[in-house]
Amino acid sequence: MVRQPLAPEQIEAGRRLGAALRNARAGRSPVEVSLAAGMSPETLRKIETGRLPTPAFGTIVRLSEVLGISLSELAGVWSADPALREASCQ
């Protein structure tokens, strides 16, 4: 299976998701949060900066638990752009 390139809306959604996670992290260090979530600090950095715009669902679940932010809130951040729904279903 060949993975299709991400649409611009999906890339922007990843940036919004990363910003929300960075804000939820507040004063905690990226190393502290990433280790508590069971990932490398570099992976968290990539998610927060939007360089990894579509992280695995399990990764987001772990981050939401560690950061105390609900999955529904993160889903709302990610899907804020109506054009994203169409781009994500193709």
Coordinates of C-alpha atoms in Angstrom, one line a residue, residues 2-90:
V2 CA 1.3 3.4 -1.0
R3 CA 0.7 6.2 1.4
Q4 CA -0.8 9.3 -0.2
P5 CA 0.9 12.7 0.5
L6 CA -0.8 14.7 3.2
A7 CA -3.1 17.5 2.1
P8 CA -2.3 21.0 3.2
E9 CA -5.3 20.9 5.6
Q10 CA -3.9 17.8 7.3
I11 CA -0.5 19.4 7.7
E12 CA -2.1 22.5 9.3
A13 CA -4.2 20.2 11.6
G14 CA -0.9 18.6 12.7
R15 CA 0.5 22.0 13.5
R16 CA -2.6 22.9 15.6
L17 CA -2.4 19.6 17.4
G18 CA 1.3 20.2 18.2
A19 CA 0.6 23.7 19.5
A20 CA -2.2 22.3 21.7
L21 CA 0.1 19.6 23.1
R22 CA 2.8 22.2 23.7
N23 CA 0.4 24.5 25.5
A24 CA -0.9 21.6 27.6
R25 CA 2.7 20.7 28.6
A26 CA 2.9 24.2 30.1
G27 CA 6.0 24.4 32.3
R28 CA 6.9 20.7 32.1
S29 CA 10.0 19.8 30.1
P30 CA 9.7 17.9 26.9
V31 CA 11.9 15.2 28.2
E32 CA 9.7 14.7 31.3
V33 CA 6.5 14.5 29.3
S34 CA 8.0 12.3 26.5
L35 CA 9.4 9.8 28.9
A36 CA 6.2 9.6 30.9
A37 CA 4.4 8.9 27.7
G38 CA 6.8 6.3 26.6
M39 CA 8.3 8.0 23.6
S40 CA 11.6 9.8 22.7
P41 CA 11.9 13.5 23.3
E42 CA 12.6 13.9 19.6
T43 CA 9.3 12.3 18.7
L44 CA 7.5 14.8 21.0
R45 CA 9.5 17.6 19.5
K46 CA 8.4 16.5 16.0
I47 CA 4.8 16.3 17.0
E48 CA 4.8 19.7 18.8
T49 CA 6.5 21.5 15.8
G50 CA 4.2 19.9 13.2
R51 CA 7.0 17.9 11.5
L52 CA 5.0 14.7 12.5
P53 CA 1.5 15.9 11.6
T54 CA -0.3 12.5 11.9
P55 CA 1.1 10.7 14.9
A56 CA -0.2 7.3 15.8
F57 CA -3.5 7.2 17.8
G58 CA -1.8 5.4 20.7
T59 CA 0.8 8.1 20.9
I60 CA -1.9 10.7 21.2
V61 CA -3.7 8.6 23.8
R62 CA -0.6 8.4 25.9
L63 CA 0.1 12.1 25.6
S64 CA -3.5 13.0 26.5
E65 CA -3.2 10.9 29.7
V66 CA 0.2 12.4 30.7
L67 CA -0.9 15.9 30.0
G68 CA -4.4 15.6 31.4
I69 CA -6.1 16.8 28.2
S70 CA -9.1 14.9 26.8
L71 CA -9.0 13.0 23.5
S72 CA -12.2 14.8 22.5
E73 CA -10.5 18.2 23.1
L74 CA -7.5 17.1 21.0
A75 CA -9.8 15.8 18.3
G76 CA -11.6 19.2 18.2
V77 CA -8.3 21.0 17.8
W78 CA -7.2 18.6 15.0
S79 CA -10.5 18.8 13.1
A80 CA -11.3 22.5 13.5
D81 CA -11.0 23.1 9.7
P82 CA -14.1 21.8 7.8
A83 CA -12.0 21.2 4.7
L84 CA -9.9 18.8 6.7
R85 CA -12.8 16.3 6.9
E86 CA -12.9 16.0 3.1
A87 CA -9.1 15.8 2.8
S88 CA -8.8 13.1 5.4
C89 CA -11.4 10.9 3.8
Q90 CA -9.7 10.7 0.4

